[in-house]
Amino acid sequence: MEYKFKKEYLKKPEWLKIRLPAGKEFKEVFETLKFYNLSTVCQEARCPNIAECWAKKSATIMILGRICTRACRFCAVETGNPGGIIDPDEPVKVAEVVNKFGLKYVVITSVDRDDLPDLGSSQYAKTVMAIKRKNPETRIEVLIPDFNCQHNFLDKIIEAKPFIIGHNLETVKRLTPYIRDRRCGYEKSLNVLKIVKEKDSGILTKSGFMLGLGETEDEIISTLQDLKDAGVNIITIGQYLQPTKRHIPVEKYYTPDEFRKYKEIGENLGIKYVLSGPLVRSSYHASEIPF
């Protein structure tokens, strides 16, 4: 069945209206990242929580550049060909930023880098190890691409032993071909999470998906069950917000009560921790997860 997008635009409800970024802490984070020529997913993906997180000196650092080789239809990150270029000093720079802010918890993510022979997996491992050397008490969460589900690339991440390895499903199975890049896949993403758990059961796994793209309640529950069956420990559920008019329109704005309902359903399925709310994103309140 062909997926048809809404042509009209829905008015954003009050519970999704947020304050603009400002303040001393926000400026300090911005200037520091600029000095080290680092990006955050907070900026590149236009995250609605940027003001709240940066005020707490919390940021999700995006490695491997600003240009993604994939083109998911919900995502604000720039798409193109990075030409195989990476910054060899990036792992050390990230470790220095973590040290400068005294972070006890840090999230590292990236664009997809299908242009690289190892798809960027070595840079992830080097970054995790650099942070550990300079900040041995810091807990590290990585939010990774699928690395084409190749075991040897996933092994590099697993062997670096971050505290959490996350990989997002983004949406329900039926909508995946229409919402995500054609090189992505629902089963492929589930397999990434399964492989991590099979290779090292001590590493916590995490995934997330958005609501508001046209999914049904049965599909939401099936997605939660699939993640449970993949051994995922932590799930985030948030509202899809259209970044620009070029992106897929919002089909529905879910209420806070509906998000609470799906949190309860997930927990009743046996998922250890479900963070569900309109403004929840993959890294939202990541350091507060009780593990």
XYZ file of C-alpha atoms in Angstrom:
291
model
C 0.000 0.000 0.000
C 1.371 3.392 -1.002
C 1.942 5.815 1.846
C 0.328 9.220 1.320
C 1.524 12.197 3.325
C -0.745 14.877 4.713
C -0.967 17.980 2.537
C -2.188 20.327 5.267
C -0.097 21.408 8.247
C -1.301 20.854 11.803
C -1.080 23.613 14.375
C 1.478 22.871 17.068
C -0.176 22.382 20.488
C 0.779 24.368 23.582
C 2.673 21.521 25.234
C 5.206 21.578 22.386
C 6.036 25.273 22.621
C 9.528 25.772 24.034
C 11.748 28.645 25.091
C 14.453 29.932 22.772
C 18.103 29.122 23.547
C 19.783 31.769 25.710
C 21.841 32.278 28.851
C 25.445 32.074 29.970
C 25.652 28.278 30.034
C 24.215 28.013 26.523
C 26.787 30.476 25.204
C 29.640 28.673 26.956
C 28.714 25.311 25.421
C 28.279 26.907 21.990
C 31.643 28.703 22.093
C 33.526 25.649 23.362
C 32.158 23.386 20.650
C 32.918 26.020 18.044
C 36.515 26.320 19.310
C 37.064 22.572 18.928
C 35.188 22.498 15.598
C 32.747 19.931 16.952
C 29.058 19.551 16.176
C 26.168 18.440 18.321
C 23.082 16.619 17.178
C 21.246 19.228 19.261
C 22.131 21.838 16.618
C 22.229 19.764 13.437
C 18.918 17.966 14.058
C 17.224 21.082 15.500
C 16.410 19.360 18.774
C 13.636 21.107 20.760
C 15.454 20.464 24.055
C 18.647 22.333 23.197
C 17.994 25.185 25.652
C 17.245 22.861 28.573
C 20.166 20.512 27.952
C 22.796 23.148 27.218
C 21.774 25.081 30.325
C 22.789 21.937 32.253
C 26.036 21.691 30.233
C 24.731 18.518 28.664
C 25.141 17.872 24.958
C 25.126 14.969 22.544
C 28.335 15.306 20.560
C 28.156 14.386 16.884
C 31.347 12.925 15.442
C 32.357 12.167 11.833
C 31.316 15.555 10.483
C 28.079 17.337 9.638
C 27.199 15.675 6.317
C 25.225 12.423 6.295
C 25.402 9.987 3.395
C 21.792 8.967 3.950
C 18.617 10.977 3.435
C 15.883 10.076 5.903
C 12.759 12.092 5.226
C 12.259 13.242 8.820
C 15.797 14.425 9.529
C 17.218 17.967 9.408
C 20.880 16.900 9.162
C 22.542 17.873 5.865
C 22.824 15.113 3.258
C 25.628 14.670 0.739
C 28.993 13.084 0.070
C 31.646 13.922 2.701
C 34.317 12.558 0.360
C 35.917 10.157 2.807
C 37.222 12.974 5.010
C 37.445 12.634 8.796
C 39.276 14.608 11.478
C 41.962 12.327 12.959
C 42.161 14.563 16.047
C 38.427 14.383 16.720
C 38.558 11.669 19.438
C 41.036 13.725 21.488
C 39.012 16.916 20.987
C 35.858 15.203 22.229
C 37.705 13.888 25.294
C 38.972 17.404 26.045
C 35.462 18.883 25.825
C 34.130 16.211 28.184
C 36.952 17.040 30.591
C 36.442 20.791 30.316
C 32.778 20.529 31.292
C 33.431 17.858 33.917
C 30.792 15.617 32.385
C 29.962 12.468 34.312
C 27.821 11.264 31.421
C 28.250 11.889 27.698
C 26.405 10.766 24.581
C 28.288 10.325 21.303
C 26.447 9.984 18.003
C 27.182 10.587 14.333
C 25.931 10.954 10.823
C 25.995 7.872 8.593
C 29.309 7.559 6.736
C 28.766 5.035 3.956
C 31.701 6.694 2.146
C 34.233 5.269 4.628
C 35.684 1.738 4.327
C 34.712 0.915 7.930
C 31.606 3.158 7.884
C 33.087 5.205 10.743
C 33.272 2.400 13.308
C 36.974 2.952 14.101
C 36.355 6.626 14.863
C 33.646 5.641 17.340
C 35.955 3.188 19.088
C 38.820 5.708 19.198
C 36.499 8.366 20.625
C 35.210 6.080 23.379
C 38.756 5.067 24.330
C 40.005 8.688 24.286
C 37.200 9.748 26.630
C 37.974 6.840 28.967
C 41.669 7.727 29.135
C 41.067 11.377 29.996
C 37.832 10.933 31.974
C 37.872 7.461 33.579
C 34.793 8.171 35.734
C 32.612 9.319 32.835
C 29.854 7.020 31.604
C 29.678 6.893 27.811
C 26.595 6.258 25.711
C 26.908 5.840 21.945
C 24.022 6.222 19.512
C 25.277 4.448 16.414
C 24.305 4.001 12.752
C 23.533 0.473 11.534
C 27.044 -0.095 10.060
C 25.179 -2.233 7.500
C 24.810 -4.781 10.298
C 28.403 -5.942 9.730
C 29.710 -7.843 12.741
C 33.339 -6.729 12.363
C 32.340 -3.059 12.516
C 29.957 -3.562 15.430
C 32.696 -5.516 17.227
C 34.877 -2.394 17.309
C 32.191 -0.509 19.217
C 31.415 -3.399 21.549
C 35.093 -3.981 22.364
C 35.484 -0.305 23.358
C 32.864 -1.054 26.061
C 30.679 2.039 26.269
C 28.074 1.996 29.045
C 25.151 2.029 26.586
C 24.938 1.246 22.873
C 21.887 2.768 21.227
C 20.467 2.429 17.729
C 17.090 3.870 16.781
C 14.258 2.167 14.901
C 12.841 5.681 14.268
C 9.385 4.462 13.183
C 7.144 1.414 12.867
C 7.830 -1.366 10.360
C 5.199 -0.369 7.772
C 6.418 3.234 7.549
C 10.148 2.495 7.503
C 10.524 2.369 3.668
C 8.792 5.742 3.320
C 10.353 7.543 6.283
C 13.949 6.293 6.386
C 16.654 6.137 3.727
C 16.352 3.116 1.413
C 19.598 1.679 2.848
C 18.022 1.507 6.299
C 15.704 -1.286 7.355
C 13.448 -2.175 10.261
C 14.778 -5.732 10.563
C 18.331 -4.525 9.968
C 18.048 -2.132 12.905
C 16.567 -4.826 15.144
C 19.453 -7.111 14.176
C 22.008 -4.463 15.171
C 20.481 -4.388 18.651
C 20.327 -8.189 18.833
C 23.974 -8.574 17.772
C 25.178 -6.167 20.456
C 23.257 -8.055 23.142
C 24.419 -11.454 21.913
C 28.074 -10.415 21.849
C 28.095 -8.647 25.228
C 25.064 -9.025 27.469
C 26.639 -6.639 29.993
C 26.261 -3.641 27.688
C 22.901 -1.901 28.012
C 21.059 -1.428 24.720
C 18.743 1.415 23.851
C 16.449 2.363 20.980
C 13.842 4.959 20.168
C 11.083 5.822 17.756
C 8.835 8.755 16.907
C 5.070 9.108 16.943
C 3.079 11.319 14.621
C 4.043 9.855 11.243
C 0.837 7.935 10.607
C 1.362 4.822 12.736
C -1.507 2.956 14.410
C -1.767 1.937 18.058
C -1.335 -1.736 17.141
C 1.855 -0.850 15.252
C 3.215 1.076 18.238
C 2.610 -1.889 20.531
C 4.161 -4.289 17.979
C 7.248 -2.069 17.810
C 7.577 -2.119 21.586
C 7.248 -5.910 21.539
C 9.878 -6.243 18.789
C 12.317 -4.148 20.823
C 11.583 -6.207 23.925
C 12.224 -9.412 21.949
C 15.551 -7.937 20.756
C 16.621 -7.594 24.394
C 16.559 -3.792 24.436
C 16.792 -2.355 27.960
C 15.835 1.288 27.351
C 13.324 2.787 24.927
C 12.581 6.426 24.137
C 9.353 7.546 22.478
C 8.884 11.133 21.308
C 6.758 13.318 19.061
C 7.893 13.814 15.467
C 8.299 17.516 14.716
C 8.670 18.614 11.105
C 12.062 20.415 10.847
C 11.239 22.334 7.630
C 8.496 22.373 4.997
C 10.699 20.108 2.863
C 10.288 17.308 5.368
C 7.377 14.976 6.020
C 4.407 16.753 7.636
C 3.146 15.715 11.063
C 0.158 13.376 10.809
C -0.852 13.707 14.458
C 0.235 15.428 17.667
C -0.038 12.986 20.555
C -1.054 14.295 23.986
C 1.100 13.871 27.110
C -1.512 11.387 28.392
C -1.108 9.242 25.279
C 2.654 9.193 25.759
C 2.152 8.113 29.372
C -0.086 5.298 28.148
C 2.632 3.950 25.831
C 5.197 4.174 28.611
C 2.925 2.015 30.763
C 2.322 -0.458 27.931
C 6.071 -0.788 27.343
C 6.796 -1.366 31.002
C 3.976 -3.925 31.226
C 5.645 -5.796 28.354
C 8.711 -6.109 30.561
C 10.934 -3.378 29.127
C 13.170 -2.142 31.940
C 12.928 1.592 31.260
C 10.657 3.540 28.915
C 11.003 7.310 28.583
C 7.959 8.587 26.704
C 6.818 12.174 26.172
C 6.200 14.807 23.492
C 9.700 16.315 23.751
C 11.585 13.096 24.450
C 14.533 12.456 22.143
C 17.151 9.681 22.120
C 19.484 11.460 24.522
C 16.880 13.307 26.600
C 17.741 13.040 30.321
C 20.137 10.235 29.362
C 22.248 10.652 32.496
C 19.182 10.182 34.728
C 18.380 6.651 33.572
C 18.463 4.499 36.738
C 21.049 1.840 35.875
